[in-house]
Short mmCIF file of C-alpha atoms in Angstrom, two decimals:
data_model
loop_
_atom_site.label_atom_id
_atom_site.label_comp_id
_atom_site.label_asym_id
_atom_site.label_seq_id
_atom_site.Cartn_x
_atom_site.Cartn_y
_atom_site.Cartn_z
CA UNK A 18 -35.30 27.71 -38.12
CA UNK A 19 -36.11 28.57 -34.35
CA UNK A 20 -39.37 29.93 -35.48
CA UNK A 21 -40.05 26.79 -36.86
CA UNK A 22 -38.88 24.54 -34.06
CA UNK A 23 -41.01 26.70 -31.80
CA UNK A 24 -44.04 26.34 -33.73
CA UNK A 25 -43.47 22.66 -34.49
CA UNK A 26 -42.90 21.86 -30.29
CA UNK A 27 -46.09 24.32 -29.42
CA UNK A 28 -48.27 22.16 -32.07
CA UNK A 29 -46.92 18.59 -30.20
CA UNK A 30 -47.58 20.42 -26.40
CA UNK A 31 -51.36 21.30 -27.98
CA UNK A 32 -52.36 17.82 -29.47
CA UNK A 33 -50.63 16.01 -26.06
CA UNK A 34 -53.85 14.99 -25.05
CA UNK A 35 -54.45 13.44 -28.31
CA UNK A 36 -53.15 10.02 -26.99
CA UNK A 37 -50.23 7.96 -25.65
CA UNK A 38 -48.33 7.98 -28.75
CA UNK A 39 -48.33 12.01 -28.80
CA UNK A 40 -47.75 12.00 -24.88
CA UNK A 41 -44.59 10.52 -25.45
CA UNK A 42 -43.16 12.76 -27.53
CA UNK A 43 -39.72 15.11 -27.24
CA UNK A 44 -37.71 17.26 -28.72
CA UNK A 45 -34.07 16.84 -29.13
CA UNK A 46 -31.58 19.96 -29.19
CA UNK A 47 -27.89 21.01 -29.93
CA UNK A 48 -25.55 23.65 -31.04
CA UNK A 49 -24.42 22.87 -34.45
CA UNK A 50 -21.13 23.34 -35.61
CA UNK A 51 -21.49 27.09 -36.22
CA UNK A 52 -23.20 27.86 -33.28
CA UNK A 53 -26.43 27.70 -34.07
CA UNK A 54 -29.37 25.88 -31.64
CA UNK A 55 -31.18 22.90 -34.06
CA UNK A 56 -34.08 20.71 -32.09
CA UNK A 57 -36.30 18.23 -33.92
CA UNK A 58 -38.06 15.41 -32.55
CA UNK A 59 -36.41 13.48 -33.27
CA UNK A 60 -32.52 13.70 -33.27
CA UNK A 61 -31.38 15.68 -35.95
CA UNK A 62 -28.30 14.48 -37.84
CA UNK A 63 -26.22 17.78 -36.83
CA UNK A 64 -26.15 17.04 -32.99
CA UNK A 65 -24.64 13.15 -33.93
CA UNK A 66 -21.00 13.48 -32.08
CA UNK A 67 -22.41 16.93 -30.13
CA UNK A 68 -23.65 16.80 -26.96
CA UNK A 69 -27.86 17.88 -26.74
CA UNK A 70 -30.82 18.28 -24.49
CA UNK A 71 -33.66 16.24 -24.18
CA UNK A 72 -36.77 17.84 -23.87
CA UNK A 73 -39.89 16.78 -21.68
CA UNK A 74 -43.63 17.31 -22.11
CA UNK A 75 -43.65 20.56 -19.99
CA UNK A 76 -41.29 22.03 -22.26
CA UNK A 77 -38.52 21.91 -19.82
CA UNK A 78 -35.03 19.88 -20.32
CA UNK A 79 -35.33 16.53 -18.80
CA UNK A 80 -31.99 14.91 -19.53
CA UNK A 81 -28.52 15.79 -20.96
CA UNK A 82 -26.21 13.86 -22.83
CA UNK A 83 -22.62 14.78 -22.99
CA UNK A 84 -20.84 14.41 -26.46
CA UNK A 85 -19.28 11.79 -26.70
CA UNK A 86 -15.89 11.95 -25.85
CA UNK A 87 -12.41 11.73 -27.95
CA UNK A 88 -9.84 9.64 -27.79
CA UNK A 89 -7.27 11.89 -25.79
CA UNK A 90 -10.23 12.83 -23.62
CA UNK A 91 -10.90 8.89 -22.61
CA UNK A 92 -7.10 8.62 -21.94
CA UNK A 93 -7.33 11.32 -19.66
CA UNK A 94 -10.42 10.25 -17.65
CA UNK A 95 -8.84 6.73 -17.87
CA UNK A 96 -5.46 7.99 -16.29
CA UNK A 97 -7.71 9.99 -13.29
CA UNK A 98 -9.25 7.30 -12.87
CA UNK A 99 -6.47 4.90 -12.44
CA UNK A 100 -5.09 7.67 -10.03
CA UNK A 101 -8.19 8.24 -7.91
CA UNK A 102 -8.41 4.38 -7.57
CA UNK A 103 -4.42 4.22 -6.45
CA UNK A 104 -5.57 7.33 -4.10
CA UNK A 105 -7.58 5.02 -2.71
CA UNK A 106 -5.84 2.07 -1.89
CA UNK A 107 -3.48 3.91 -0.51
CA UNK A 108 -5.85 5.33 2.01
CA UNK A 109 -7.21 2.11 2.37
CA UNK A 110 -3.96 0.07 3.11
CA UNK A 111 -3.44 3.28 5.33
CA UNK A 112 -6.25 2.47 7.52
CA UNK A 113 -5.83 -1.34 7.45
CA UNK A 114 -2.52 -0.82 8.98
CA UNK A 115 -4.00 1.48 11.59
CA UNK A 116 -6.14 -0.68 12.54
CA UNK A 117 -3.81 -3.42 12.97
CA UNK A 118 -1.54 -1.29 15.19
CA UNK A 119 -4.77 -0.98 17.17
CA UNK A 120 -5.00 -4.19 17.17
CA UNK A 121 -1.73 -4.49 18.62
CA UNK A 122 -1.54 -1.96 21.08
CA UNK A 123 -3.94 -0.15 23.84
CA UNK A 124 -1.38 2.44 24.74
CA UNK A 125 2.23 4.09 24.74
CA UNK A 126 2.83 1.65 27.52
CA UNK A 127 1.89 -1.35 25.50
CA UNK A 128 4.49 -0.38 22.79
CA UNK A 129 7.50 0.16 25.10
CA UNK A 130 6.56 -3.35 26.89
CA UNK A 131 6.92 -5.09 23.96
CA UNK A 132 9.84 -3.52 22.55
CA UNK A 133 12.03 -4.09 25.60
CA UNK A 134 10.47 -8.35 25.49
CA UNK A 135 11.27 -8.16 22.39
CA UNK A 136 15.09 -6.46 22.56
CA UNK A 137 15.83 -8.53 25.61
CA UNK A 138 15.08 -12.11 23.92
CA UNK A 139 17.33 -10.83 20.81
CA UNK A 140 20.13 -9.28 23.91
CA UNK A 141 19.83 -12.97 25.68
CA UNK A 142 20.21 -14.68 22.55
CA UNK A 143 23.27 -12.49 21.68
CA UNK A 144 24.63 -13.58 24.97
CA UNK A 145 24.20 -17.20 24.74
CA UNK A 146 26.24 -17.33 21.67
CA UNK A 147 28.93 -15.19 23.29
CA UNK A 148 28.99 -17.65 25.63
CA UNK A 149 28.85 -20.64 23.87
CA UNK A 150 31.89 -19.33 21.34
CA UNK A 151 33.97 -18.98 24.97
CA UNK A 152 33.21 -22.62 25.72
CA UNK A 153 34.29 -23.68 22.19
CA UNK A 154 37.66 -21.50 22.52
CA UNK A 155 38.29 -23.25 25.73
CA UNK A 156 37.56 -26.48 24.41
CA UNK A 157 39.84 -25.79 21.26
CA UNK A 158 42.77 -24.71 23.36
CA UNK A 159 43.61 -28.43 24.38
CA UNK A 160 44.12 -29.56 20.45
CA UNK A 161 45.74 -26.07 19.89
CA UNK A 162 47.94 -27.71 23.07
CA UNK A 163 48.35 -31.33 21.70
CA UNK A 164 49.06 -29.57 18.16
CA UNK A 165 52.47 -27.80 19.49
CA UNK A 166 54.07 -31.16 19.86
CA UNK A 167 53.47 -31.50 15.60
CA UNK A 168 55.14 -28.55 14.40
CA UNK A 169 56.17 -29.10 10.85
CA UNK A 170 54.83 -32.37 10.79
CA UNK A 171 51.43 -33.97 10.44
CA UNK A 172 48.49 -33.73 12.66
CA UNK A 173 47.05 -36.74 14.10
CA UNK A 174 43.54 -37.13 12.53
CA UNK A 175 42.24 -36.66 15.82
CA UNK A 176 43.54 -33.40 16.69
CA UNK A 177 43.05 -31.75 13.26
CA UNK A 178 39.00 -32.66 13.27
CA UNK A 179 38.88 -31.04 16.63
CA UNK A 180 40.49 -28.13 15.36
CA UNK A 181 38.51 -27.90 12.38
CA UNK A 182 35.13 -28.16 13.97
CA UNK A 183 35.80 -26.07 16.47
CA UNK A 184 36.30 -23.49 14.08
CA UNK A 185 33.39 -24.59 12.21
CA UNK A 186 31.00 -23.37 15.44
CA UNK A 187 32.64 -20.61 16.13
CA UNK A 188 31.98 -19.33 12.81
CA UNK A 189 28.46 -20.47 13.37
CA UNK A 190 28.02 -19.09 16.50
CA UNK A 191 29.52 -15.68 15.03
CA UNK A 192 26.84 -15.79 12.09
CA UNK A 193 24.25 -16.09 14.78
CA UNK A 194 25.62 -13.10 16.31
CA UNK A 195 25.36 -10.69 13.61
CA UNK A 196 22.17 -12.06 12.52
CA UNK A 197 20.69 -11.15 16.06
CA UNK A 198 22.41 -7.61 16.39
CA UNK A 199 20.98 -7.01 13.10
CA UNK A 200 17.50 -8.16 13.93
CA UNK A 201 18.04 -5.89 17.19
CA UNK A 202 18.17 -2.78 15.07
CA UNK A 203 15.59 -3.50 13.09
CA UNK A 204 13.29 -4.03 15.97
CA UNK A 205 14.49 -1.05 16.97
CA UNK A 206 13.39 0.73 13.77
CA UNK A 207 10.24 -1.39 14.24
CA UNK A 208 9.03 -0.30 17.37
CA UNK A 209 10.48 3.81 16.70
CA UNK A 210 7.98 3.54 13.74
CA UNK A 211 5.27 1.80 15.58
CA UNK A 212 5.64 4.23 18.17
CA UNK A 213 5.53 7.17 15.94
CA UNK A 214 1.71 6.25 13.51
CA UNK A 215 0.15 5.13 16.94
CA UNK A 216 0.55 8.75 18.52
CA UNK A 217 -0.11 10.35 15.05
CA UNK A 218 -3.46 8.16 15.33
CA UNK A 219 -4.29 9.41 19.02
CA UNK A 220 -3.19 13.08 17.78
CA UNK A 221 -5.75 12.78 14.29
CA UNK A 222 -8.59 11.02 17.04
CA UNK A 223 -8.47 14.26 19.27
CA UNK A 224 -8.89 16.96 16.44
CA UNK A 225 -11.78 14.69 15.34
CA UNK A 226 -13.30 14.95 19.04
#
């Protein structure tokens, strides 16, 4: 068989100059299923499903085709690739953030301004509602006062409301309270965590330089 594939590709390399048509021509290769090398030229039915060579004028292989692959095999290479491509967003929502902190800051000094702005706007508002909840307590005391002379009997309509909303806004001014101490942690965490990627950044920058 390889004496006769040899013979058959040295007779197409002689008669090359015979035309276009002849020019053209190649030879096809695989192993078959035992092994064993088979070329033709044209592709012979034992290297369907197997991958083969594709042989050029000079006798040398010009082009490869893989086999084609199976259905675990496609499954694989789909699942890399879903993994190389989550790889990659992850690298690129990785630099979109750094470059948004870049954005957002020139410097260490940049960060800490900020973070104290933004800590002492939350502290002031934390105060004002202290503050206002003292003014309502004081202003409550003189129904708490005119409600003494009711004990055990019914509250003018009048002195109830005044209790009642009074309590309402303290209530609200509490809520405000713990909203703002929480939103003063988390700018806390914020700003720690800002702090934190934007000297990683300068530390990666200087083992580039």
């Amino acid at each position: 068989m390889a004496l006769r594939t040899a013979l058959r590709f040295g007779l197409l390399l002689v008669v090359m100059g015979a035309g276009p048509v002849v020019a053209a021509a190649r030879i096809y290769c695989c192993h078959d299923e035992s092994g064993k090398q088979v070329c033709g030229d044209i592709l012979p039915s034992a290297c369907y499903g197997r991958a083969y060579r594709e042989l050029g004028q000079s006798g040398r292989t010009s082009r490869v085709v893989e086999a084609p692959l199976t259905a675990e095999q496609r499954a694989a290479r789909a699942a890399e690739e879903r993994q190389r491509q989550e790889r990659q967003r992850v690298l690129d929502e990785q630099r979109r953030k750094d470059q948004a902190l870049l954005n957002t800051y020139g410097s260490v000094k940049d960060i800490e301004v900020m973070r104290n702005r933004a800590e002492s706007n939350l502290a002031a508002s934390i105060k004002a509602a202290e503050e206002r909840i003292a003014e309502i307590r004081k202003h409550r005391k003189k129904f708490e006062n005119e409600a003494e002379f009711y004990k055990n009997r019914t509250l003018p309509a009048e002195v109830a409301k005044g209790l009642r909303d009074a309590d309402y806004e303290i209530r609200a001014q509490e809520s405000v309270i713990d909203s703002k101490r929480k939103d003063m942690e988390a700018t806390r965490l914020k700003y720690d965590e800002d702090l934190r990627r934007f000297l990683d950044i300068e530390k990666r920058a200087a083992e580039r330089r």
